[in-house]
Coordinates of C-alpha atoms and ligand atoms in Angstrom, one line a residue:
M1 CA 89.7 85.0 81.4
R2 CA 90.4 82.2 84.0
V3 CA 93.1 83.1 86.5
L4 CA 95.0 80.9 88.8
L5 CA 96.4 82.8 91.9
V6 CA 99.2 81.1 93.8
G7 CA 99.7 81.8 97.4
G8 CA 97.6 82.2 100.5
G9 CA 98.6 85.5 102.4
G10 CA 97.3 88.9 102.7
R11 CA 98.8 90.0 99.6
E12 CA 97.0 87.1 97.8
H13 CA 93.5 88.2 99.2
A14 CA 94.1 91.5 97.9
L15 CA 95.1 90.4 94.7
A16 CA 92.1 88.1 94.6
L17 CA 89.7 91.1 95.4
G18 CA 91.3 93.1 92.3
L19 CA 91.2 89.8 90.1
V20 CA 87.6 89.1 91.0
G21 CA 86.6 92.8 90.5
D22 CA 88.0 92.7 86.8
R23 CA 84.9 92.2 84.5
G24 CA 87.2 90.3 82.1
V25 CA 87.7 87.4 84.7
E26 CA 85.2 84.7 84.5
R27 CA 86.9 82.5 87.2
V28 CA 89.4 82.8 89.8
I29 CA 91.1 79.8 91.3
A30 CA 93.4 80.2 94.3
A31 CA 95.9 77.8 95.5
P32 CA 96.3 77.1 98.4
G33 CA 94.4 80.5 99.1
N34 CA 92.9 81.3 102.6
P35 CA 89.6 81.4 104.2
G36 CA 89.3 85.0 103.2
I37 CA 89.9 84.3 99.7
A38 CA 87.6 81.2 99.9
G39 CA 84.6 83.8 100.2
I40 CA 85.2 85.4 96.8
A41 CA 87.1 82.5 94.6
E42 CA 87.5 78.8 94.3
L43 CA 90.2 77.3 96.4
R44 CA 92.4 74.3 95.2
D45 CA 95.3 72.7 97.3
V46 CA 98.8 72.9 95.9
A47 CA 102.3 72.9 97.2
A48 CA 103.0 76.4 96.0
A49 CA 106.7 76.3 95.5
D50 CA 106.5 73.0 93.5
P51 CA 107.0 74.1 89.9
E52 CA 105.5 71.0 88.2
A53 CA 102.5 70.8 90.7
V54 CA 101.6 74.4 90.0
A55 CA 102.0 73.9 86.4
A56 CA 99.7 70.7 86.2
L57 CA 97.2 72.5 88.2
A58 CA 97.2 75.6 85.8
V59 CA 96.8 73.1 82.8
E60 CA 94.0 71.3 84.8
V61 CA 91.8 74.3 85.6
Q62 CA 92.6 75.6 82.0
A63 CA 94.2 79.0 83.3
D64 CA 94.7 81.9 80.7
L65 CA 96.9 83.5 83.4
V66 CA 98.8 82.4 86.5
V67 CA 99.6 84.9 89.2
I68 CA 102.3 84.1 91.5
G69 CA 102.2 86.0 94.7
P70 CA 104.9 85.0 97.1
E71 CA 108.7 84.9 96.4
A72 CA 109.5 81.2 97.1
P73 CA 107.5 79.9 94.3
L74 CA 109.3 82.4 91.9
V75 CA 112.7 81.6 93.0
A76 CA 111.8 78.0 92.8
G77 CA 111.0 78.3 89.1
V78 CA 107.1 78.2 89.3
A79 CA 106.7 80.7 86.4
D80 CA 109.2 78.9 84.3
A81 CA 107.3 75.7 84.7
V82 CA 103.9 77.4 83.9
R83 CA 105.3 79.1 80.9
A84 CA 106.8 76.0 79.5
K85 CA 103.1 74.6 79.3
G86 CA 102.2 77.6 77.1
I87 CA 100.3 79.4 79.9
A88 CA 100.9 83.0 80.6
A89 CA 102.5 83.7 84.0
F90 CA 102.9 86.8 85.9
G91 CA 106.1 86.6 87.8
P92 CA 109.8 86.4 86.8
S93 CA 111.6 83.5 86.0
A94 CA 113.8 81.9 88.6
E95 CA 116.8 83.5 87.2
A96 CA 115.3 87.0 87.3
A97 CA 113.9 86.3 90.8
R98 CA 117.5 86.4 92.0
L99 CA 116.8 90.1 92.1
E100 CA 115.1 89.1 95.5
G101 CA 116.5 85.8 96.1
S102 CA 120.1 86.9 96.6
K103 CA 121.0 90.2 98.0
T104 CA 124.4 89.9 96.4
F105 CA 123.1 89.5 92.9
A106 CA 121.0 92.4 93.4
K107 CA 123.9 94.6 94.5
E108 CA 125.9 93.2 91.2
I109 CA 123.1 94.2 88.9
M110 CA 122.7 97.7 90.8
T111 CA 126.5 98.2 90.3
A112 CA 126.5 97.2 86.8
A113 CA 123.4 99.4 85.9
G114 CA 124.8 102.5 87.9
V115 CA 121.6 102.3 90.1
P116 CA 122.1 104.4 93.3
T117 CA 122.2 102.1 96.7
A118 CA 124.0 101.7 99.7
R119 CA 127.7 100.7 99.4
A120 CA 128.0 97.0 100.6
H121 CA 130.4 94.1 101.1
T122 CA 129.3 90.3 101.1
C123 CA 130.8 88.7 104.1
T124 CA 131.1 85.1 105.0
D125 CA 133.4 85.1 108.2
A126 CA 133.6 87.0 111.3
E127 CA 136.7 88.9 110.3
S128 CA 135.5 90.3 107.0
T129 CA 132.3 91.0 108.8
A130 CA 134.0 93.0 111.6
R131 CA 135.8 94.9 109.0
A132 CA 132.9 95.8 107.0
L133 CA 131.2 97.0 110.0
D134 CA 134.0 99.3 110.9
E135 CA 134.2 100.7 107.4
F136 CA 130.5 101.9 107.5
G137 CA 130.1 102.5 110.9
A138 CA 126.9 102.7 113.3
P139 CA 124.2 102.2 112.7
Y140 CA 125.2 98.7 111.4
V141 CA 122.9 97.1 108.6
V142 CA 123.4 93.2 108.1
K143 CA 121.4 91.2 105.7
N144 CA 121.0 87.6 105.4
D145 CA 122.1 86.9 101.7
G146 CA 119.0 84.6 100.9
L147 CA 115.4 84.7 101.3
A148 CA 114.3 85.5 104.9
A149 CA 110.6 86.4 104.4
G150 CA 111.6 90.0 105.2
K151 CA 113.1 89.1 108.5
G152 CA 116.7 88.7 107.6
V153 CA 117.7 92.2 108.1
V154 CA 119.2 93.5 111.3
V155 CA 119.6 97.1 111.8
T156 CA 121.3 98.1 115.1
E157 CA 123.6 100.3 117.2
D158 CA 125.1 97.3 118.7
R159 CA 128.1 96.0 117.2
D160 CA 127.9 92.6 118.9
A161 CA 124.3 92.2 117.7
A162 CA 125.4 92.9 114.3
L163 CA 128.2 90.3 114.4
A164 CA 126.0 87.8 116.2
H165 CA 123.3 88.1 113.3
A166 CA 126.1 87.7 110.7
Q167 CA 127.3 84.5 112.5
E168 CA 123.8 83.2 112.5
C169 CA 123.0 83.7 108.8
G170 CA 126.4 82.5 107.4
R171 CA 126.5 84.6 104.4
V172 CA 125.4 88.2 104.8
V173 CA 125.7 91.6 103.1
V174 CA 126.9 94.4 105.4
E175 CA 126.1 97.9 104.2
E176 CA 126.0 101.4 104.9
Y177 CA 123.1 102.9 106.7
L178 CA 120.6 104.9 104.7
A179 CA 119.0 107.7 106.5
G180 CA 115.8 109.0 105.3
P181 CA 112.0 108.2 104.7
E182 CA 111.3 105.0 103.0
V183 CA 109.2 104.4 99.9
S184 CA 108.0 101.4 98.2
L185 CA 107.3 101.7 94.5
F186 CA 105.8 98.6 92.7
V187 CA 106.6 98.6 88.9
V188 CA 104.6 96.2 86.4
T189 CA 106.7 95.2 83.7
D190 CA 106.9 92.7 80.9
G191 CA 110.7 93.1 80.6
E192 CA 110.9 96.2 78.5
A193 CA 107.9 98.3 79.1
A194 CA 107.2 99.4 82.9
L195 CA 104.2 100.9 84.5
P196 CA 104.7 102.2 88.0
L197 CA 101.9 102.0 90.6
L198 CA 101.3 104.6 93.4
P199 CA 104.1 104.9 95.9
A200 CA 103.4 103.5 99.3
Q201 CA 105.0 103.4 102.6
D202 CA 105.0 100.3 105.0
F203 CA 106.2 99.9 108.5
K204 CA 108.5 97.5 109.0
R205 CA 109.3 97.6 112.9
V206 CA 106.9 95.6 115.3
G207 CA 106.2 98.6 117.7
D208 CA 105.1 102.1 117.6
G209 CA 107.6 104.8 116.7
D210 CA 109.3 102.3 114.8
S211 CA 110.7 100.5 118.0
G212 CA 111.4 96.7 118.3
P213 CA 112.5 94.3 115.8
N214 CA 111.9 94.2 111.9
T215 CA 108.7 92.4 110.7
G216 CA 107.2 91.4 107.4
G217 CA 105.3 94.7 107.7
M218 CA 103.1 95.8 110.2
G219 CA 101.0 98.5 108.1
A220 CA 101.0 100.7 105.2
Y221 CA 99.3 103.7 103.3
A222 CA 99.2 105.3 99.9
P223 CA 99.5 107.7 98.3
L224 CA 102.5 109.6 100.0
P225 CA 101.3 113.5 100.5
W226 CA 104.8 114.1 101.4
A227 CA 106.5 112.5 98.2
P228 CA 108.5 115.0 96.1
P229 CA 106.6 115.3 92.8
G230 CA 109.3 114.1 90.4
L231 CA 110.0 111.2 92.5
V232 CA 108.4 108.3 90.6
D233 CA 109.9 109.7 87.2
E234 CA 113.1 110.0 88.7
V235 CA 113.3 106.3 90.2
M236 CA 111.8 105.1 86.8
R237 CA 114.7 106.8 85.0
D238 CA 117.7 106.2 87.5
V239 CA 116.6 102.8 88.9
V240 CA 113.9 100.8 87.0
H241 CA 114.8 101.2 83.5
P242 CA 118.6 100.7 84.0
T243 CA 117.9 97.5 86.0
L244 CA 115.6 96.2 83.3
A245 CA 118.2 97.0 80.8
E246 CA 120.9 95.3 82.5
M247 CA 118.8 92.1 83.0
R248 CA 117.9 92.0 79.5
R249 CA 121.7 92.4 78.5
R250 CA 122.3 89.3 80.7
G251 CA 119.7 87.4 78.7
T252 CA 117.5 87.1 81.8
P253 CA 114.8 89.8 81.3
F254 CA 112.8 90.7 84.5
A255 CA 108.9 90.4 83.8
G256 CA 106.4 90.6 86.5
L257 CA 106.4 93.1 89.5
L258 CA 109.5 94.9 90.3
Y259 CA 109.4 96.1 93.9
V260 CA 111.7 99.0 94.6
G261 CA 112.4 99.8 98.2
L262 CA 113.9 103.3 98.6
A263 CA 115.5 105.5 101.1
L264 CA 114.9 109.3 100.3
T265 CA 118.4 110.3 101.7
T266 CA 120.2 113.7 101.5
A267 CA 122.1 112.5 98.6
G268 CA 118.7 111.7 96.6
P269 CA 116.7 108.3 96.4
R270 CA 118.8 105.2 97.2
V271 CA 117.6 101.6 96.6
I272 CA 117.5 99.7 99.9
E273 CA 116.2 96.4 98.3
F274 CA 114.5 94.8 95.3
N275 CA 111.9 92.2 95.6
A276 CA 110.4 90.4 92.7
R277 CA 106.8 90.4 93.6
F278 CA 104.2 92.5 95.3
G279 CA 105.0 93.7 98.7
D280 CA 102.7 92.8 101.6
P281 CA 100.9 94.9 103.1
E282 CA 101.6 97.5 100.6
T283 CA 99.7 95.7 97.9
Q284 CA 96.5 96.0 100.3
V285 CA 96.5 99.6 100.0
V286 CA 97.9 100.1 96.4
L287 CA 95.1 97.8 94.9
A288 CA 92.5 99.4 96.9
L289 CA 93.2 102.5 95.0
L290 CA 93.7 101.1 91.5
E291 CA 90.8 101.4 89.1
T292 CA 92.2 100.0 86.0
P293 CA 91.2 96.3 85.7
L294 CA 94.1 94.4 87.6
A295 CA 94.0 91.0 85.3
G296 CA 94.1 92.7 82.2
L297 CA 97.2 94.8 83.3
L298 CA 99.0 91.5 84.9
H299 CA 97.9 89.8 81.7
A300 CA 99.6 92.4 79.5
A301 CA 102.8 92.3 81.4
A302 CA 102.7 88.3 81.3
T303 CA 102.4 88.4 77.4
G304 CA 104.9 91.2 76.4
T305 CA 102.2 93.6 75.4
L306 CA 102.5 96.3 78.2
A307 CA 103.6 99.0 75.9
A308 CA 100.1 98.9 74.3
H309 CA 98.2 98.9 77.8
P310 CA 96.4 102.1 78.5
P311 CA 97.6 104.5 81.3
L312 CA 96.7 103.2 84.7
R313 CA 93.6 104.9 86.4
W314 CA 93.6 105.6 90.1
R315 CA 90.7 106.2 92.6
D316 CA 90.9 109.7 94.3
G317 CA 91.6 109.5 98.1
A318 CA 93.7 107.4 100.1
A319 CA 94.0 103.6 101.6
V320 CA 95.7 102.7 105.0
T321 CA 96.1 99.0 106.2
V322 CA 96.7 98.0 109.7
V323 CA 98.1 94.5 110.5
V324 CA 96.7 92.6 113.3
A325 CA 99.6 90.3 114.6
A326 CA 99.6 87.1 116.7
D327 CA 100.8 87.1 120.3
G328 CA 104.5 86.6 120.3
Y329 CA 105.1 87.9 116.8
P330 CA 107.7 88.2 115.2
A331 CA 109.9 86.0 117.6
S332 CA 107.5 83.2 118.1
P333 CA 103.9 83.5 117.1
R334 CA 101.3 81.9 118.7
T335 CA 98.8 80.0 116.5
G336 CA 95.4 78.3 116.9
D337 CA 93.5 81.3 118.6
V338 CA 89.9 81.8 117.8
I339 CA 89.1 85.1 115.7
T340 CA 85.9 86.9 115.8
G341 CA 84.8 90.1 113.9
A342 CA 86.7 89.1 110.8
D343 CA 83.9 88.6 108.5
R344 CA 83.7 92.1 107.2
A345 CA 84.4 94.1 104.3
G346 CA 88.0 95.5 104.4
I347 CA 89.2 92.7 106.6
I348 CA 92.0 91.0 104.5
H349 CA 93.1 87.6 105.7
A350 CA 96.8 86.8 105.9
G351 CA 97.4 84.0 108.5
T352 CA 94.0 82.3 109.2
R353 CA 92.5 79.0 108.8
R354 CA 89.1 77.3 109.3
A355 CA 88.6 74.8 112.0
A356 CA 86.3 71.6 111.3
D357 CA 83.5 73.3 113.0
G358 CA 83.9 76.5 111.0
A359 CA 85.5 78.7 113.6
L360 CA 88.2 81.0 112.2
L361 CA 91.7 80.6 114.0
S362 CA 94.8 82.3 113.7
A363 CA 97.5 80.3 111.6
G364 CA 100.4 82.8 111.2
G365 CA 102.3 85.8 112.7
R366 CA 100.3 88.3 110.5
V367 CA 97.0 87.2 111.0
L368 CA 94.9 89.8 109.1
C369 CA 94.7 93.3 108.1
G370 CA 92.0 96.2 108.3
T371 CA 92.2 98.1 104.9
A372 CA 90.0 101.0 104.4
T373 CA 89.9 103.9 101.8
G374 CA 88.6 107.3 102.4
P375 CA 88.4 110.8 100.8
D376 CA 91.9 111.5 102.5
L377 CA 94.4 109.9 104.6
A378 CA 93.1 110.8 108.0
A379 CA 89.6 109.4 106.9
A380 CA 91.2 106.2 105.6
R381 CA 93.2 105.9 108.8
D382 CA 90.3 106.3 111.0
A383 CA 88.2 103.4 109.1
A384 CA 91.2 101.0 109.0
Y385 CA 91.5 101.4 112.7
A386 CA 87.8 101.1 113.3
L387 CA 88.0 97.7 111.4
V388 CA 90.9 96.8 113.4
R389 CA 88.9 97.4 116.7
G390 CA 86.0 95.0 115.6
V391 CA 88.2 92.0 115.6
E392 CA 89.0 89.9 118.7
L393 CA 91.9 87.7 118.9
A394 CA 93.5 86.8 122.3
G395 CA 97.0 88.3 122.9
S396 CA 97.1 90.2 119.4
H397 CA 98.8 93.4 118.8
H398 CA 98.8 96.1 116.3
R399 CA 100.9 99.3 115.8
T400 CA 98.8 102.6 116.7
D401 CA 100.7 104.9 114.5
I402 CA 100.3 103.6 110.8
A403 CA 100.1 106.6 108.9
A404 CA 99.9 109.1 111.7
A405 CA 103.2 111.0 110.9
A406 CA 101.8 111.4 107.3
V407 CA 98.4 112.7 108.3
E408 CA 100.1 115.1 111.0
G409 CA 102.7 116.2 108.3
R410 CA 105.5 115.2 110.5
I411 CA 107.3 113.4 107.5
A412 CA 110.4 115.7 106.0
V413 CA 112.2 114.8 103.0
P414 CA 115.7 115.9 102.9
D415 CA 116.5 118.4 100.2
Ligands
AMP1 P1 115.0 94.7 103.4 O1 114.5 93.4 103.8 O2 116.4 94.9 102.8 O3 114.0 95.8 103.0 O4 115.4 95.5 104.9 C1 114.3 95.5 105.8 C2 114.2 97.0 106.4 O5 115.5 97.2 107.1 C3 114.1 98.1 105.5 O6 112.8 98.3 105.1 C4 114.8 99.2 106.2 O7 113.9 99.7 107.1 C5 115.9 98.7 106.8 N1 117.2 98.8 106.0 C6 117.4 97.8 105.3 N2 118.7 98.3 104.8 C7 118.9 99.5 105.2 C8 119.9 100.4 105.0 N3 121.0 100.2 104.2 N4 119.8 101.7 105.8 C9 118.8 102.0 106.6 N5 117.9 101.0 106.8 C10 118.0 99.7 106.2

């Protein structure tokens, strides 16, 4: 199988590692890729969110499968353009990707499907925003209605800050605060059949102890030793299948990766958000543990044959990833700094580029992640931090508490 992988971040580096490790794959072409992916696959340049450009490249490289990593190409219709050429695409249509592209649309689907989620109002002016904030009370949750690369959400006790964020965004969803540990569940689906991957947890806030602003994600681990045993079955029954059924009923089936972000509240699991693609950095840990060949799985989802796919197999043990972020991230990351110590197995590139002289430079807010597996979470965590300690990048920062609470048994799930 020839696979064209679209994107160039840490998630795509992790996907590339999985695809290259599948014996059924003869060639992986990544576009645009990154210097980490360059070590294991062929790179091509492409405007990733240009449907015609990606479809033309898929034809040119004779791809049997196109795997679309990031959300922007999906929302722009890249999967539709690839399928229009008769090539299998892993990723939802533009219509179905609205589950991520519009928070209002996602709420509408959840309401229609009876999926448990936070109560919410869509607001476009200061008056209705203020009313919604006062209805739900503090902590206030205000979300940009459109795509915001994981950074459009403000959760705050400060009513003025909540109002200011709403004003900046224009159209927002104001919702009730959900208290409880968070879980990310990835589900591979062809629109009807659905296979859950291992639940993971990510760390959204920039600082230790969940301090500071939200980011794209500062680290992750899997599996979750504290997760209730029936959790995945419950989420498949109450969230995933009703959502997929509602999308089919509307004539816009969702095929690809449905990312369910949940809070485990005292009232049970509640959906915080849907994404239409693999999450970053949870992908790094989930795929590190997946033993089932990745390309075969994604191809089955892309061709409507997932019901016939064998059950997924997982490696024993655990995986942890720790993100190394650039100076100034998330507000104003500095780029162009030299990185050393990154040429090691387990270092996943996210925002890097090669200078003309071959030096590796930072090129984004989240620069790279140290990803490691181990016989248990504590061992995986130690190994991930050992990788991160070996990287030098001026001004960089990382969280020091990724997976710490789970290792120490400090996460309590409400009954
Ligand atoms: P989102 O982009 O919707 O995932 O939001 C980013 C982060 O904000 C989530 O991972 C949560 O940590 C937090 N968040 C979003 N919505 C809520 C909510 N209703 N209650 C509590 N925290 C939330």
